[in-house]
XYZ file of C-alpha atoms in Angstrom:
257
model
C 0.006 0.005 -0.004
C 1.021 3.599 -0.426
C -0.089 6.962 0.923
C -1.779 9.582 -1.228
C 0.847 10.644 -3.735
C 1.223 14.348 -4.321
C -2.119 15.482 -2.897
C -2.051 17.497 0.308
C -5.032 19.404 1.627
C -4.284 22.866 2.973
C -6.842 24.441 5.304
C -7.113 28.151 6.034
C -8.354 27.856 9.601
C -9.003 29.944 12.658
C -12.026 31.691 11.126
C -13.180 30.535 13.673
C -10.878 28.015 15.254
C -13.561 25.569 16.421
C -15.060 25.413 12.933
C -11.779 24.595 11.191
C -10.866 22.083 13.909
C -14.221 20.364 13.342
C -13.646 20.298 9.585
C -10.261 18.636 10.111
C -11.932 16.135 12.418
C -14.505 15.434 9.717
C -11.769 14.724 7.164
C -10.349 11.989 9.373
C -13.732 10.656 10.430
C -14.600 10.177 6.740
C -11.358 8.355 6.042
C -10.650 4.658 6.516
C -7.225 3.073 6.508
C -5.433 -0.072 7.618
C -2.345 1.825 8.757
C -2.205 5.370 10.076
C 0.527 5.995 7.506
C -2.159 5.724 4.802
C -4.311 8.507 6.287
C -4.669 11.772 4.350
C -2.002 14.412 4.805
C -3.444 17.758 5.843
C -1.827 21.099 6.585
C -3.806 23.665 8.572
C -2.918 27.216 9.513
C -5.322 28.182 12.286
C -4.965 31.943 12.700
C -7.806 33.549 14.679
C -6.122 36.970 14.293
C -7.969 37.567 10.995
C -10.235 40.617 11.210
C -13.923 39.811 11.486
C -15.049 39.251 7.912
C -18.610 40.475 8.352
C -17.525 43.686 10.082
C -14.869 44.329 7.440
C -17.145 43.762 4.464
C -20.026 45.774 5.892
C -17.581 48.657 6.335
C -16.167 48.255 2.830
C -12.781 47.341 4.295
C -11.952 44.187 2.352
C -8.355 45.388 2.279
C -8.013 44.527 5.965
C -8.629 40.838 5.256
C -7.179 40.235 1.790
C -3.433 40.501 2.633
C -3.667 37.981 5.474
C -5.673 35.586 3.346
C -3.146 35.787 0.507
C -0.285 35.278 2.956
C -1.801 32.145 4.494
C -2.740 30.640 1.121
C 0.751 31.240 -0.261
C 2.359 29.744 2.858
C 0.232 26.593 2.631
C 1.193 26.121 -1.008
C 4.849 26.680 -0.188
C 4.660 24.031 2.517
C 3.312 21.501 0.011
C -0.459 21.863 -0.111
C -1.923 21.056 -3.517
C -5.605 21.759 -2.800
C -6.872 24.511 -0.542
C -10.018 25.011 1.531
C -10.901 28.328 3.154
C -12.812 27.306 6.252
C -14.895 30.483 6.273
C -17.800 30.980 3.899
C -17.858 34.762 4.185
C -14.190 34.998 3.204
C -15.044 33.497 -0.194
C -16.187 36.993 -1.120
C -12.492 37.717 -1.698
C -11.832 34.885 -4.170
C -12.212 37.026 -7.317
C -9.584 39.427 -5.899
C -6.944 36.743 -5.376
C -4.032 36.237 -7.775
C -4.710 33.388 -10.211
C -1.926 31.218 -8.792
C -3.584 31.329 -5.366
C -7.132 30.996 -6.655
C -6.628 27.916 -8.858
C -5.995 25.343 -6.086
C -8.952 26.523 -3.985
C -11.988 24.273 -3.645
C -14.832 26.799 -3.696
C -17.290 25.970 -0.944
C -20.168 27.953 -2.532
C -19.564 26.025 -5.764
C -19.926 22.754 -3.872
C -23.238 23.965 -2.426
C -24.590 24.661 -5.921
C -23.444 21.202 -7.056
C -25.216 19.575 -4.133
C -28.415 21.537 -4.720
C -28.479 20.490 -8.370
C -28.853 16.884 -7.208
C -31.683 17.466 -4.769
C -35.333 18.423 -5.061
C -36.116 19.777 -1.611
C -36.277 23.302 -0.230
C -33.539 24.325 2.139
C -33.103 27.139 4.640
C -29.840 29.050 4.259
C -27.907 29.451 7.516
C -25.101 31.941 6.966
C -23.605 35.114 8.395
C -24.911 38.612 7.973
C -21.794 39.385 5.935
C -22.416 36.570 3.486
C -25.944 37.862 2.924
C -24.688 41.438 2.542
C -22.224 40.631 -0.256
C -24.730 38.329 -2.035
C -22.101 35.600 -2.048
C -24.331 32.779 -3.221
C -26.330 34.811 -5.704
C -23.073 35.580 -7.542
C -22.143 31.920 -7.883
C -22.383 30.522 -11.444
C -25.414 28.284 -11.767
C -27.194 29.816 -8.803
C -30.183 30.748 -10.921
C -30.819 27.031 -11.502
C -31.222 26.279 -7.780
C -32.280 29.606 -6.284
C -35.984 28.746 -6.204
C -35.297 25.993 -3.664
C -33.235 28.106 -1.274
C -35.053 30.022 1.448
C -33.284 33.022 2.950
C -34.573 33.966 6.415
C -36.239 37.291 7.071
C -34.159 40.066 8.643
C -34.938 39.292 12.283
C -34.158 35.622 11.864
C -30.961 36.436 9.946
C -29.852 38.435 12.977
C -30.790 35.489 15.208
C -28.688 33.113 13.097
C -25.730 35.483 13.061
C -25.759 36.647 16.680
C -27.328 33.810 18.659
C -26.133 30.828 16.654
C -22.966 31.412 14.644
C -21.300 33.935 16.901
C -22.191 32.021 20.041
C -20.238 29.075 18.621
C -17.345 31.446 17.946
C -17.542 32.300 21.668
C -17.230 28.606 22.604
C -20.919 27.828 23.144
C -21.910 24.165 22.989
C -23.331 23.468 19.485
C -25.685 20.874 20.987
C -27.286 23.556 23.136
C -27.871 25.676 20.041
C -29.308 22.945 17.823
C -32.902 23.695 18.937
C -32.599 27.095 17.230
C -32.087 25.336 13.920
C -35.012 22.980 14.487
C -37.241 25.917 15.386
C -36.299 27.817 12.242
C -36.885 24.769 10.044
C -40.372 24.401 11.528
C -41.105 28.091 11.021
C -40.062 28.148 7.362
C -41.377 24.685 6.530
C -38.265 23.597 4.636
C -37.010 20.060 4.078
C -33.677 20.878 5.627
C -30.944 23.481 5.842
C -27.771 24.562 4.110
C -24.464 24.839 5.974
C -23.744 28.345 4.736
C -21.133 29.044 7.400
C -18.319 26.896 8.767
C -19.680 27.186 12.324
C -22.945 25.632 11.161
C -20.957 22.504 10.277
C -20.606 21.866 14.028
C -24.374 22.080 14.487
C -24.927 19.832 11.477
C -22.680 17.174 13.032
C -24.647 17.405 16.292
C -27.998 17.091 14.534
C -26.787 14.251 12.350
C -25.931 12.271 15.457
C -29.524 12.364 16.672
C -32.205 9.756 16.117
C -34.233 12.116 13.924
C -32.251 14.632 11.938
C -33.219 16.992 9.119
C -31.757 16.902 5.643
C -28.655 18.991 5.344
C -26.633 20.385 2.452
C -23.168 20.305 4.013
C -20.338 21.307 1.644
C -17.699 20.761 4.297
C -18.777 17.129 4.685
C -18.722 16.751 0.897
C -15.184 18.109 0.624
C -13.931 16.045 3.550
C -15.492 12.887 2.157
C -14.062 13.498 -1.310
C -10.549 14.055 -0.044
C -10.684 11.106 2.356
C -11.953 8.860 -0.455
C -9.068 9.938 -2.674
C -6.587 9.051 0.052
C -8.201 5.642 0.546
C -8.158 4.972 -3.195
C -4.490 5.889 -3.473
C -3.596 3.781 -0.442
C -5.043 0.773 -2.270
C -3.116 1.540 -5.423
C -6.083 2.679 -7.504
C -5.081 6.268 -8.104
C -3.649 9.386 -6.605
C -5.948 12.254 -7.548
C -8.881 13.833 -5.775
C -12.040 12.869 -7.683
C -14.843 15.222 -8.587
C -16.612 16.467 -5.500
C -19.713 14.423 -4.709
C -22.505 16.870 -5.373
C -24.996 14.346 -4.027
C -23.355 14.371 -0.605
C -26.443 15.360 1.369
C -27.235 14.218 4.891
C -30.586 12.517 4.455
C -33.386 12.954 6.930
C -33.883 10.174 9.430
C -37.594 10.863 9.584
């Protein structure tokens, strides 16, 4: 057997730190191996010193975030990363501003969401930050018009609830399990089939809900990326290849109901 040849996942972490740590945990939970030497190789730079992305973008101060993002991406590539994940949805607003050599290796999380939605028929509630809504991140994504009619954006008061009482409470170390009822309440209010992980902190809540006896459907791009990379490592370890396959757009957590 051999380890994954030439493919190293680089994670821009710390935005926030619990979210990127959970994503790394998901990568290894998705992977299977006979020897630990066959597990995926991952590099993560967890730097919580990044300015708050929502505050910066609302103030029109993208320039306070861009240099740090470029620095971390370049450093991960220099250390050997071949594919990159920015573990912050709001920060994807800066992708078009990045130099081409930094942009090419990035796995776009919004792009994965669109791919997942293309393979589903349900209606999903978008759970994202106020900043992501402000910059119309998803609406700018190619192909969004094909899936937009099945995405429900919450009204203003509920968007504030999601941002302040859900996402930013996790950033302040709140227990995701204690916050999961907020998600269930919103799903009942909007009558959707499930929800979209539109923020890396929501990935923690998705993992909590998925562990329950009855869990809602969930479009989770971080799970899809982790599963894809882990599968590539497993395939390479068994001598069947050494490249990351196309991301599984159908990677949706099905409802247990």
